[in-house]
XYZ file of C-alpha atoms in Angstrom:
779
model
C -19.791 28.252 -76.063
C -22.094 26.042 -78.117
C -22.895 28.406 -80.972
C -25.424 26.070 -82.547
C -27.409 25.819 -79.296
C -27.610 29.606 -78.965
C -28.813 30.134 -82.527
C -31.250 27.224 -82.235
C -32.725 28.870 -79.139
C -33.067 32.178 -81.013
C -34.854 30.535 -83.927
C -37.154 28.598 -81.615
C -38.240 31.484 -79.405
C -38.745 33.848 -82.331
C -40.711 31.315 -84.350
C -42.996 30.451 -81.442
C -43.786 34.059 -80.554
C -44.223 35.102 -84.167
C -46.751 32.316 -84.677
C -48.657 33.273 -81.524
C -48.924 37.005 -82.295
C -49.906 36.466 -85.920
C -53.493 35.808 -84.857
C -54.778 39.106 -86.221
C -55.838 41.215 -83.233
C -57.243 44.657 -83.993
C -56.616 48.108 -82.624
C -53.477 49.314 -80.928
C -52.752 45.842 -79.582
C -52.897 44.511 -83.118
C -50.475 47.124 -84.409
C -48.046 46.377 -81.581
C -48.401 42.638 -82.268
C -47.545 43.230 -85.931
C -44.456 45.168 -84.862
C -43.465 42.313 -82.577
C -43.922 39.719 -85.306
C -41.928 41.815 -87.771
C -39.098 42.206 -85.254
C -39.044 38.464 -84.562
C -38.829 37.643 -88.263
C -36.094 40.199 -88.842
C -34.104 38.800 -85.901
C -34.316 35.358 -87.494
C -33.048 36.767 -90.777
C -30.066 38.437 -89.095
C -29.321 35.307 -87.066
C -29.268 33.043 -90.142
C -26.737 35.338 -91.786
C -24.653 35.678 -88.629
C -24.431 31.990 -87.699
C -21.822 30.991 -90.311
C -19.866 34.191 -89.673
C -19.736 33.568 -85.918
C -18.683 29.959 -86.495
C -15.973 31.147 -88.867
C -14.585 33.645 -86.368
C -14.598 30.986 -83.635
C -12.262 28.922 -85.803
C -9.694 31.682 -86.412
C -9.685 34.264 -83.627
C -7.278 32.235 -81.481
C -4.553 33.151 -83.989
C -4.657 36.742 -82.676
C -4.418 36.019 -78.933
C -1.434 37.067 -76.848
C -0.986 33.434 -75.824
C -3.219 30.355 -75.412
C -3.778 31.122 -71.720
C -5.105 34.650 -72.386
C -7.870 34.392 -75.001
C -8.488 38.045 -75.796
C -8.488 40.216 -78.901
C -10.893 42.439 -80.795
C -12.319 39.603 -82.892
C -13.217 37.634 -79.772
C -14.796 40.744 -78.259
C -17.016 41.341 -81.288
C -18.212 37.743 -81.252
C -18.821 37.941 -77.517
C -20.952 41.075 -77.906
C -23.034 39.407 -80.627
C -23.565 36.349 -78.457
C -24.520 38.569 -75.538
C -27.094 40.311 -77.728
C -28.501 36.935 -78.770
C -28.742 35.825 -75.137
C -30.672 38.983 -74.312
C -33.039 38.228 -77.193
C -33.504 34.680 -75.894
C -34.236 36.011 -72.425
C -36.730 38.576 -73.733
C -38.353 36.016 -75.988
C -38.783 33.501 -73.181
C -40.251 36.201 -70.956
C -42.769 37.023 -73.677
C -43.612 33.330 -74.043
C -44.374 32.914 -70.346
C -46.160 36.260 -69.839
C -48.023 36.893 -73.080
C -51.360 35.545 -71.757
C -51.240 37.669 -68.618
C -53.600 40.624 -68.321
C -50.619 42.756 -67.289
C -48.638 41.925 -70.418
C -47.899 45.046 -72.498
C -47.487 44.161 -76.139
C -46.260 47.630 -77.157
C -43.537 47.708 -74.507
C -42.227 44.263 -75.420
C -42.405 45.096 -79.115
C -40.214 48.112 -78.421
C -37.756 45.903 -76.526
C -37.470 43.410 -79.358
C -37.177 46.169 -81.980
C -34.319 47.718 -80.019
C -32.363 44.472 -79.869
C -33.224 43.743 -83.491
C -31.687 47.090 -84.500
C -28.643 46.361 -82.346
C -28.236 42.956 -83.969
C -28.429 44.562 -87.399
C -25.623 46.990 -86.564
C -23.537 44.227 -85.020
C -23.941 42.273 -88.228
C -22.455 45.220 -90.099
C -19.511 45.346 -87.678
C -18.782 41.664 -88.234
C -18.716 42.237 -91.982
C -16.178 45.031 -91.444
C -14.187 42.701 -89.203
C -14.123 40.141 -92.014
C -12.584 42.830 -94.194
C -9.908 43.342 -91.552
C -9.126 39.638 -91.566
C -8.307 39.932 -95.254
C -5.759 42.700 -94.678
C -4.470 41.935 -91.159
C -3.024 38.448 -91.204
C -0.369 36.678 -89.133
C -1.589 37.918 -85.755
C -1.749 41.635 -86.516
C -4.817 43.478 -85.250
C -4.304 46.911 -86.805
C -4.638 47.983 -90.398
C -1.300 49.543 -91.263
C -2.468 52.830 -92.784
C -4.891 55.677 -92.120
C -6.297 55.451 -95.644
C -8.108 52.523 -97.192
C -9.790 50.327 -94.604
C -9.244 52.781 -91.724
C -10.837 55.621 -93.650
C -13.608 53.286 -94.773
C -14.404 52.456 -91.148
C -14.567 56.153 -90.260
C -16.974 56.791 -93.148
C -19.198 53.921 -92.157
C -19.190 55.071 -88.542
C -20.200 58.576 -89.592
C -23.350 57.359 -91.318
C -24.364 54.302 -89.266
C -27.170 54.618 -86.728
C -25.871 54.398 -83.154
C -28.848 55.499 -81.069
C -30.086 51.918 -80.642
C -27.073 51.194 -78.422
C -27.800 54.101 -76.078
C -31.515 53.510 -75.457
C -33.029 50.257 -74.230
C -29.849 48.335 -75.075
C -27.496 50.656 -73.226
C -24.577 48.656 -71.823
C -26.163 45.289 -72.579
C -22.703 43.790 -73.148
C -21.440 44.651 -69.653
C -22.121 43.085 -66.282
C -25.654 43.858 -64.985
C -24.234 45.502 -61.860
C -22.708 48.320 -63.903
C -25.700 49.034 -66.143
C -27.537 51.364 -63.710
C -24.399 53.470 -63.442
C -24.065 53.655 -67.229
C -27.712 54.617 -67.568
C -27.261 57.377 -64.992
C -24.225 58.676 -66.872
C -26.111 58.594 -70.177
C -29.136 60.408 -68.737
C -26.912 63.008 -67.134
C -24.943 63.482 -70.332
C -27.932 64.096 -72.602
C -29.590 66.372 -70.040
C -26.338 68.272 -69.587
C -25.812 68.461 -73.351
C -29.291 69.846 -73.935
C -28.548 72.822 -71.688
C -24.892 73.211 -72.602
C -24.089 76.824 -73.535
C -27.587 78.019 -72.650
C -26.538 79.555 -69.355
C -23.359 81.239 -68.288
C -23.473 79.912 -64.734
C -22.820 76.310 -63.806
C -25.765 76.375 -61.392
C -28.148 77.170 -64.226
C -26.836 74.301 -66.335
C -27.066 71.892 -63.393
C -30.614 72.962 -62.500
C -31.871 72.725 -66.080
C -30.164 69.373 -66.556
C -31.805 67.970 -63.434
C -35.193 69.294 -64.530
C -34.942 67.753 -68.015
C -33.412 64.436 -67.010
C -36.786 62.857 -66.236
C -37.912 62.594 -69.840
C -34.721 60.766 -70.797
C -35.173 58.329 -67.924
C -38.663 57.280 -69.017
C -38.135 57.464 -72.792
C -35.119 55.314 -73.805
C -35.638 55.961 -77.538
C -35.438 59.703 -76.976
C -32.346 59.219 -74.838
C -30.671 57.114 -77.511
C -31.391 59.616 -80.280
C -30.177 62.543 -78.168
C -27.069 60.661 -77.055
C -26.239 59.929 -80.682
C -26.717 63.591 -81.599
C -24.578 64.861 -78.728
C -21.675 62.524 -79.376
C -21.677 63.587 -83.034
C -21.777 67.351 -82.740
C -20.222 68.626 -79.524
C -16.559 69.529 -79.312
C -13.856 68.493 -76.878
C -14.643 71.382 -74.525
C -18.042 69.869 -73.779
C -16.423 66.594 -72.783
C -13.915 68.429 -70.611
C -16.793 70.146 -68.823
C -18.900 67.018 -68.426
C -16.100 64.715 -67.287
C -14.999 67.310 -64.750
C -18.408 67.276 -63.058
C -16.917 64.912 -60.478
C -14.443 67.680 -59.610
C -17.208 69.881 -58.190
C -17.130 70.488 -54.456
C -20.388 68.652 -53.710
C -19.557 65.456 -55.601
C -15.920 65.414 -54.541
C -16.941 65.849 -50.883
C -19.438 63.002 -51.206
C -16.793 60.755 -52.779
C -14.340 61.701 -50.054
C -16.785 60.729 -47.305
C -17.559 57.333 -48.840
C -13.948 56.413 -49.680
C -11.141 55.198 -47.458
C -9.968 57.755 -44.914
C -6.255 58.519 -45.104
C -3.912 60.477 -42.858
C -2.270 62.448 -45.672
C -4.037 63.878 -48.715
C -2.326 67.081 -49.757
C -2.228 68.928 -53.077
C 1.294 70.089 -53.937
C 2.543 72.793 -56.260
C 6.198 72.170 -57.074
C 8.109 75.127 -58.579
C 9.659 74.386 -61.967
C 13.382 74.846 -61.462
C 16.197 72.877 -63.079
C 18.078 70.364 -60.963
C 20.675 67.660 -61.464
C 20.042 63.954 -61.182
C 22.736 61.257 -61.185
C 22.952 58.886 -64.106
C 21.940 55.282 -63.543
C 25.091 53.902 -65.169
C 27.504 56.292 -63.431
C 26.454 57.959 -60.187
C 29.409 60.312 -60.352
C 27.981 61.885 -63.507
C 24.665 63.709 -63.622
C 22.153 65.112 -66.076
C 20.215 68.348 -65.745
C 16.436 67.958 -65.619
C 14.969 71.028 -67.270
C 11.556 72.310 -66.147
C 8.573 71.759 -68.468
C 8.218 74.602 -70.963
C 6.255 73.388 -74.002
C 3.330 75.505 -75.239
C 2.411 77.320 -72.017
C 5.852 78.182 -70.660
C 7.372 77.447 -67.302
C 4.833 76.854 -64.543
C 4.655 74.864 -61.289
C 3.901 71.162 -61.593
C 0.808 70.085 -59.661
C 0.818 66.840 -57.689
C -1.093 65.124 -54.885
C 0.430 63.094 -52.070
C -1.799 60.381 -50.599
C -0.723 58.184 -47.711
C -2.834 55.996 -45.467
C -0.302 56.458 -42.649
C 1.680 59.527 -41.713
C 5.326 58.810 -42.451
C 8.577 60.600 -41.807
C 9.041 63.705 -43.925
C 5.388 64.072 -44.878
C 4.857 66.704 -42.181
C 8.117 68.561 -42.769
C 8.100 72.316 -43.202
C 9.610 71.946 -46.671
C 6.708 69.790 -47.876
C 4.082 71.940 -46.157
C 5.482 74.987 -47.949
C 4.654 73.281 -51.261
C 1.024 72.584 -50.342
C -1.666 74.448 -52.217
C -5.103 75.207 -50.873
C -8.105 73.489 -52.418
C -10.719 75.262 -50.344
C -11.589 72.155 -48.349
C -10.693 70.681 -45.018
C -7.066 69.977 -44.259
C -6.442 66.255 -44.491
C -3.204 66.244 -42.517
C -4.201 66.481 -38.841
C -0.984 67.479 -37.104
C -2.747 68.793 -34.031
C -3.930 65.294 -33.057
C -0.338 64.058 -32.765
C -0.792 61.324 -35.320
C 1.660 58.460 -34.944
C 4.494 58.892 -37.412
C 5.713 55.706 -39.104
C 9.124 55.181 -40.701
C 9.563 55.910 -44.378
C 8.201 53.284 -46.740
C 10.655 51.430 -48.986
C 8.186 51.758 -51.875
C 6.488 54.621 -53.679
C 3.738 54.545 -56.285
C 3.714 57.373 -58.842
C 0.327 57.637 -60.523
C -0.812 59.344 -63.731
C -4.588 59.729 -64.049
C -6.704 59.042 -67.109
C -9.193 61.294 -68.848
C -8.311 61.239 -72.521
C -5.482 63.775 -72.008
C -8.166 66.490 -71.804
C -10.038 66.098 -68.502
C -9.993 65.067 -64.840
C -7.336 65.375 -62.161
C -6.029 63.248 -59.333
C -9.092 64.298 -57.317
C -11.332 62.293 -59.657
C -9.245 59.192 -58.959
C -8.923 59.627 -55.205
C -11.265 56.787 -54.145
C -9.249 53.891 -55.555
C -5.916 55.616 -54.842
C -6.852 55.801 -51.159
C -7.773 52.114 -51.192
C -4.485 51.248 -52.847
C -2.551 53.257 -50.266
C -4.225 51.295 -47.491
C -3.944 47.873 -49.158
C -0.355 48.308 -50.321
C 0.851 50.322 -47.337
C 2.773 52.777 -49.523
C 2.509 56.516 -50.219
C 1.153 57.538 -53.614
C 2.190 60.588 -55.604
C -0.408 61.399 -58.288
C 0.581 63.938 -60.951
C -1.913 66.568 -62.132
C -0.376 67.174 -65.548
C -1.580 69.981 -67.812
C -4.442 69.064 -70.116
C -5.097 69.461 -73.819
C -6.107 71.272 -75.957
C -4.605 74.199 -74.040
C -1.453 72.147 -73.380
C -1.057 69.496 -76.096
C 1.757 66.986 -76.549
C 4.457 66.942 -75.230
C 3.519 69.137 -72.244
C 1.905 66.342 -70.219
C 4.886 64.053 -70.815
C 7.308 66.773 -69.786
C 5.476 67.368 -66.511
C 5.149 63.650 -65.724
C 8.857 63.088 -66.341
C 9.753 66.143 -64.255
C 7.529 64.902 -61.408
C 9.143 61.457 -61.585
C 12.644 62.925 -61.390
C 11.601 65.316 -58.613
C 10.290 62.374 -56.591
C 13.596 60.538 -57.035
C 15.521 63.577 -55.813
C 13.160 64.482 -52.931
C 12.189 61.045 -51.652
C 12.757 62.172 -48.052
C 9.792 64.561 -48.348
C 7.361 61.875 -49.520
C 7.791 59.321 -46.733
C 9.844 57.088 -49.037
C 13.337 55.682 -48.625
C 14.034 55.775 -52.344
C 14.392 52.012 -52.751
C 11.576 50.913 -55.068
C 9.272 52.939 -57.272
C 6.435 51.865 -59.561
C 4.624 53.887 -62.215
C 0.901 53.298 -62.671
C -1.812 54.883 -64.778
C -5.072 54.178 -66.534
C -5.978 54.982 -70.150
C -4.092 58.196 -70.969
C -2.192 57.732 -67.704
C -1.089 54.287 -68.870
C 0.332 55.909 -71.982
C 2.205 58.444 -69.855
C 3.540 55.727 -67.533
C 5.154 53.962 -70.480
C 6.431 57.081 -72.242
C 7.817 58.521 -68.995
C 9.906 55.371 -68.617
C 11.013 55.691 -72.225
C 12.142 59.239 -71.567
C 13.933 58.178 -68.393
C 15.867 55.675 -70.517
C 16.678 58.396 -73.038
C 18.045 60.657 -70.276
C 19.940 57.821 -68.629
C 18.412 58.335 -65.185
C 17.149 55.627 -62.891
C 14.343 53.539 -64.354
C 11.257 52.611 -62.334
C 11.125 49.083 -60.976
C 7.950 48.351 -62.881
C 4.937 49.762 -64.713
C 1.258 48.906 -64.219
C -0.853 50.208 -67.102
C -4.629 49.776 -66.970
C -6.307 49.753 -70.399
C -3.548 52.013 -71.801
C -3.761 53.998 -75.032
C -0.615 52.866 -76.820
C -1.582 53.880 -80.362
C -3.077 57.338 -80.919
C -3.457 57.067 -84.697
C -6.667 56.416 -86.623
C -5.630 52.882 -87.581
C -8.588 50.502 -87.703
C -8.735 47.377 -85.551
C -11.510 44.935 -84.596
C -11.741 46.202 -81.010
C -12.072 49.790 -82.231
C -15.231 48.741 -84.023
C -16.719 48.611 -80.514
C -16.665 52.414 -80.452
C -19.958 52.238 -82.370
C -21.722 51.069 -79.196
C -19.467 52.016 -76.292
C -21.301 54.453 -73.966
C -18.092 55.865 -72.478
C -15.766 55.892 -75.482
C -17.554 56.589 -78.797
C -15.252 57.068 -81.776
C -16.163 60.742 -82.133
C -15.185 61.430 -78.520
C -12.025 59.356 -78.803
C -10.930 61.090 -82.007
C -11.523 64.569 -80.563
C -9.490 63.781 -77.449
C -6.597 62.404 -79.480
C -6.742 65.354 -81.870
C -6.627 67.729 -78.917
C -3.572 65.956 -77.509
C -1.890 66.111 -80.922
C -2.538 69.870 -81.107
C -5.123 69.734 -83.885
C -8.036 71.067 -81.834
C -8.583 74.785 -81.059
C -7.226 75.720 -77.654
C -10.160 77.938 -76.694
C -13.841 77.321 -77.004
C -15.820 79.521 -79.340
C -17.682 82.227 -77.478
C -21.426 81.757 -77.530
C -23.690 84.704 -76.887
C -26.279 84.522 -74.122
C -29.549 83.202 -75.438
C -32.821 84.757 -74.402
C -35.941 82.772 -73.610
C -37.688 84.040 -76.736
C -34.812 82.981 -78.925
C -34.851 79.536 -77.295
C -38.534 79.187 -78.116
C -37.886 80.273 -81.700
C -35.019 77.849 -82.019
C -36.946 74.913 -80.535
C -39.903 75.721 -82.789
C -37.647 75.755 -85.815
C -36.169 72.404 -84.777
C -39.649 70.977 -84.333
C -40.722 72.160 -87.772
C -37.541 70.777 -89.274
C -38.140 67.389 -87.654
C -41.740 67.489 -88.874
C -40.604 68.187 -92.438
C -38.035 65.390 -92.231
C -40.628 62.986 -90.886
C -43.094 63.895 -93.633
C -40.384 63.505 -96.244
C -39.421 60.089 -94.874
C -43.075 59.026 -94.858
C -43.540 60.064 -98.501
C -40.328 58.324 -99.520
C -41.440 55.178 -97.718
C -44.588 55.134 -99.853
C -42.612 55.612 -103.047
C -39.866 53.150 -102.132
C -41.272 49.651 -101.400
C -37.854 48.460 -100.188
C -37.849 50.902 -97.322
C -38.511 49.224 -93.976
C -41.481 50.570 -92.081
C -40.537 49.140 -88.733
C -37.474 51.316 -88.236
C -37.822 54.431 -86.086
C -38.318 57.797 -87.712
C -34.753 58.819 -86.996
C -33.360 55.830 -88.897
C -33.366 55.078 -92.586
C -32.481 51.825 -94.243
C -30.438 53.105 -97.147
C -28.603 56.162 -98.294
C -26.912 57.112 -101.494
C -24.236 54.530 -102.099
C -22.095 57.221 -103.592
C -21.803 58.863 -100.181
C -20.589 55.705 -98.432
C -18.627 54.012 -101.171
C -15.424 52.418 -100.006
C -12.219 54.363 -100.486
C -10.291 51.105 -100.233
C -8.988 51.300 -103.793
C -9.369 55.022 -104.299
C -6.274 57.154 -104.815
C -5.260 58.961 -101.632
C -6.991 62.281 -101.178
C -4.547 65.075 -100.355
C -5.307 66.428 -96.910
C -4.918 69.990 -95.816
C -1.867 70.678 -93.657
C -2.813 70.668 -90.029
C -2.578 73.679 -87.791
C 0.199 71.975 -85.864
C 2.401 71.893 -88.965
C 1.420 75.236 -90.445
C 2.169 77.308 -87.394
C 5.755 78.220 -86.631
C 7.251 76.267 -83.752
C 8.144 78.490 -80.852
C 11.058 77.899 -78.543
C 8.636 76.458 -75.979
C 7.121 73.942 -78.374
C 10.460 72.815 -79.752
C 10.999 70.700 -76.672
C 9.253 67.850 -78.458
C 12.380 67.631 -80.577
C 14.386 66.844 -77.431
C 12.464 63.633 -76.763
C 14.890 61.653 -78.880
C 17.126 62.587 -81.770
C 16.407 59.283 -83.475
C 12.700 60.026 -83.894
C 13.213 61.609 -87.284
C 14.906 58.463 -88.541
C 11.658 56.511 -88.276
C 10.129 55.957 -91.719
C 6.828 57.749 -92.071
C 4.932 54.818 -93.587
C 6.711 51.894 -91.953
C 4.403 50.003 -89.582
C 6.989 49.345 -86.880
C 4.665 47.433 -84.600
C 3.581 44.750 -87.054
C 4.697 41.219 -86.434
C 7.008 39.954 -89.126
C 6.904 36.246 -88.462
C 5.522 34.127 -91.251
C 2.108 32.644 -90.753
C 1.582 28.923 -91.117
C -0.401 27.354 -93.911
C -3.312 26.316 -91.704
C -3.750 29.868 -90.436
C -3.772 31.282 -93.961
C -6.348 28.742 -95.105
C -8.565 29.432 -92.078
C -8.462 33.173 -92.666
C -9.051 32.921 -96.404
C -12.227 30.924 -95.803
C -13.714 33.717 -93.666
C -12.088 36.959 -94.792
C -13.892 39.276 -97.209
C -11.701 40.875 -99.894
C -11.917 44.581 -100.713
C -15.064 45.593 -102.608
C -14.953 45.434 -106.360
C -14.066 48.777 -107.886
C -15.977 48.177 -111.107
C -14.943 49.624 -114.418
C -12.705 52.648 -114.310
C -14.633 55.836 -114.867
C -18.003 54.194 -114.395
C -20.522 56.497 -112.712
C -23.208 53.862 -112.252
C -21.328 51.212 -110.353
C -20.573 52.045 -106.732
C -18.578 49.878 -104.398
C -20.357 48.296 -101.456
C -18.911 47.707 -98.010
C -21.427 44.965 -97.223
C -22.799 41.928 -99.074
C -25.644 42.415 -101.488
C -29.038 42.350 -99.820
C -27.853 43.880 -96.551
C -27.521 47.474 -95.446
C -27.130 48.646 -91.838
C -29.384 51.244 -90.291
C -28.320 54.758 -91.173
C -28.637 58.027 -89.272
C -30.349 61.018 -90.792
C -27.568 63.295 -89.550
C -24.033 62.371 -90.545
C -21.174 62.707 -88.086
C -18.545 65.244 -89.018
C -15.373 63.199 -88.808
C -12.092 63.147 -90.654
C -9.024 60.991 -90.406
C -6.231 63.005 -88.824
C -2.834 62.475 -90.403
C -0.700 64.601 -88.070
C 2.830 63.224 -87.676
C 2.625 64.047 -83.956
C 0.491 60.980 -83.210
C 3.177 58.793 -84.815
C 5.872 60.054 -82.485
C 7.045 57.073 -80.366
C 6.634 59.188 -77.222
C 3.016 59.764 -78.230
C 2.232 56.274 -79.579
C 4.637 53.835 -77.879
C 3.294 50.986 -80.010
C 5.089 52.659 -82.936
C 8.407 52.895 -81.094
C 11.343 50.958 -82.575
C 12.750 48.020 -80.668
C 15.761 50.053 -79.557
C 13.492 52.361 -77.533
C 11.516 49.535 -75.937
C 14.461 47.381 -74.944
C 15.570 48.048 -71.414
C 12.177 49.119 -70.124
C 11.200 47.750 -66.717
C 8.657 44.917 -66.388
C 5.289 46.094 -67.669
C 2.034 44.688 -66.314
C -0.988 45.484 -68.483
C -4.573 45.142 -67.238
C -7.030 45.382 -70.136
C -10.786 45.036 -70.603
C -12.240 42.427 -72.935
C -14.966 44.845 -74.110
C -12.747 47.926 -74.349
C -12.316 49.594 -77.761
C -8.625 49.901 -76.823
C -8.166 46.185 -76.117
C -6.115 45.675 -79.274
C -3.730 48.428 -78.125
C -2.881 46.333 -75.077
C -2.674 43.011 -76.908
C -0.416 44.289 -79.679
C 1.844 46.210 -77.284
C 2.240 43.107 -75.130
C 3.151 41.139 -78.257
C 5.718 43.774 -79.222
C 7.393 43.548 -75.826
C 7.360 39.762 -75.776
C 8.927 39.566 -79.238
C 11.937 41.565 -78.051
C 12.193 39.543 -74.811
C 10.957 42.357 -72.592
C 9.234 41.207 -69.360
C 5.494 41.763 -69.769
C 2.255 40.327 -68.388
C -1.260 40.799 -69.718
C -4.423 40.334 -67.673
C -7.849 40.807 -69.262
C -10.925 41.390 -67.109
C -14.391 40.532 -68.391
C -17.696 42.370 -68.655
C -16.391 45.808 -67.589
C -16.118 49.049 -69.605
C -13.139 51.255 -70.273
C -12.436 53.361 -67.198
C -13.527 50.787 -64.623
C -11.056 52.187 -62.070
C -13.074 55.394 -61.858
C -16.146 53.229 -61.172
C -14.392 51.007 -58.639
C -16.683 52.033 -55.758
C -19.911 51.158 -57.563
C -19.962 47.365 -57.810
C -18.251 44.207 -56.635
C -16.936 43.521 -60.140
C -15.200 46.881 -60.469
C -13.697 46.549 -56.992
C -12.295 43.147 -57.913
C -10.823 44.570 -61.114
C -9.212 47.420 -59.156
C -7.733 44.853 -56.779
C -6.204 43.076 -59.788
C -4.303 46.282 -60.579
C -3.238 46.549 -56.931
C -1.895 42.991 -57.028
C 0.204 43.905 -60.080
C 1.637 46.882 -58.199
C 2.394 44.665 -55.203
C 4.200 42.242 -57.529
C 6.446 45.090 -58.696
C 7.406 45.963 -55.124
C 7.960 42.348 -54.054
C 9.461 41.310 -57.411
C 7.165 38.304 -57.497
C 5.237 36.842 -60.385
C 1.717 38.300 -60.346
C -1.074 35.817 -59.634
C -2.809 34.240 -62.578
C -6.342 35.514 -63.255
C -9.237 33.147 -62.854
C -9.822 31.077 -65.963
C -13.455 30.248 -65.268
C -15.697 33.281 -65.424
C -19.310 33.924 -66.248
C -19.234 35.772 -69.522
C -22.835 36.367 -70.452
C -25.608 37.587 -68.168
C -29.054 38.980 -68.647
C -29.930 42.596 -68.036
C -32.071 41.575 -65.057
C -29.101 40.130 -63.198
C -30.291 36.517 -63.568
C -28.211 34.149 -65.646
C -29.867 32.272 -68.484
C -26.832 30.453 -69.819
C -23.365 30.403 -68.263
C -20.308 29.805 -70.392
C -16.709 29.391 -69.315
C -13.722 30.356 -71.384
C -13.085 26.698 -72.156
C -16.373 26.675 -74.039
C -18.289 24.335 -71.747
C -21.925 25.118 -71.074
C -23.306 24.991 -67.557
C -26.877 24.878 -66.379
């Protein structure tokens, strides 16, 4: 991409419109014109500061790629998002230029649009400064800061105070393909409407009705939606996200999804009793190992699964399998009375682990693309409904997934499978479980799967900072607060039961809303008075945003001594016999040094790379004189401060040793545990906050000569498989995963992804500038 051409276009369009609207109109149109001019000037200021930074990143971010043919890492993603924001500004500015003399032109509306993108550009500027800090500490191809203190804790503090509502209003999903933006807006509107009524009613019908009634105001007022989205993601606990994400599990929505998805002959929910059984060893079939039933945390219980098959195959209608079926209250998918043609058993089986942050969803949420895969691949699919956190934290899910894998190997005749080839697949949390299940199979010495397909997997569950994780500031599906709560729940640091909330009467709701209104009024009056007293305070920012806060509250802990943290609940409580099974995951786990960053690349960087990084990287902030109370460290250059939220996010860096267990964070596993794994095919998203997890894990495997491929899809959010029925782009991305699975079964090299792709589009679906990955501009 020609960076100079993009910035020149920004300067030109802003300068022209600022000159036009500086004519001095009066009334409301004049006030809106002043707002528009102020936004244009501020955009120019941000762009002038960003241009050398973007050019600097363009010169160094190739050092962090997996290989020259796959240009993807968190630094590239940040630069791409900034460029996308600039292209949106160019598009909006050109629209204003061509329409500003029309009688239908609304100055106030367009001023609001430019202010929204101006605020987004300001926050992106702050993220690039933080990324420059990471360049200083993460050299030689490493993407993660190697500790939870210092830079990682600094990022969490900055995230807690930075304003995020601008990314959830008018700019919602601007970085993604235009086809997916309506879906993201619908999700955002539904989330804030659902969050407003959460806990108000005891019945789900009442919450749904109130949410539908209140959703209109968030659809027509993007600023209100952004502010409410920011508030919800900051304050609500993991139980809210479990409830909201499981909305697709309701009978109405699941029935609608079932009608619009591929029709299959077999779709049965299974409940497999947890009983021990023997399985032969891979190295010596005469010897066997006993597979114990899952027992961590919640005791022995049946393991839930779902068998999906496009065709009815031998064994899938056997009495033994039918005795394991559990009722879901819906229609029976297996139509035996119609004498369906029975095909021979398939030589291949796909075992699937669903995503959902370890806390939500089931195989039913992922049925649409699983049915399509079953038809396209012609194989049966066994999807595991593992127990969810926080009620069943680590290692319960891993135990159940491993048990289901071994059960499938032993009972292949019931699944319409000959037992020849098996592939593990999963997305997000399911990708993590696909990898760790294979690691546990290696530890037990049983047969390994023939391959693994992991879509945007979570391979590192610690709070380590990375450039792609900076994207959590703007991601509508994976904010950092939501991500941290899900990972804490899986680690056992979240309460297992939700706090009971008493029923609220209508009068109390009125009193509460009145109190909130008065509080907001007092805050607004206070901000107005402070703006008069402080001439440096920007008047163009919304009332929910302030330009500066006490530097003492956001000072960098980069050079501070480590603050002792309170022992977590997971460590303080006595381990029961059921929870001690995590100690059986590998006796060598305790030999891993607590502070040793096992996943970091140890090869020496060349001189040119070091010189390139040193020219762009920002060193840690100056600590000043020891004991000085007047000098506070700054995270950003002098003269710049990002927009700040009035309400700080309650976040803390978790330091539980559970998240550093190799079976929890496979990126931290030693080489001895990764060697011998089957071929792993990773499908990642270029704009995913977990992109660096995939890139670094692929590098780890390549460095120890493990077979691995990495494919990165563009312009799609984390969780695109769950959205695979909504757009052409998501369907194509889901087909990429299916091709990887097919490659496992055929033992072929997966096809290379397309190298020429449109990276930047406007929010109206019309392209302004098209850029290929080789950097050539097209008209």
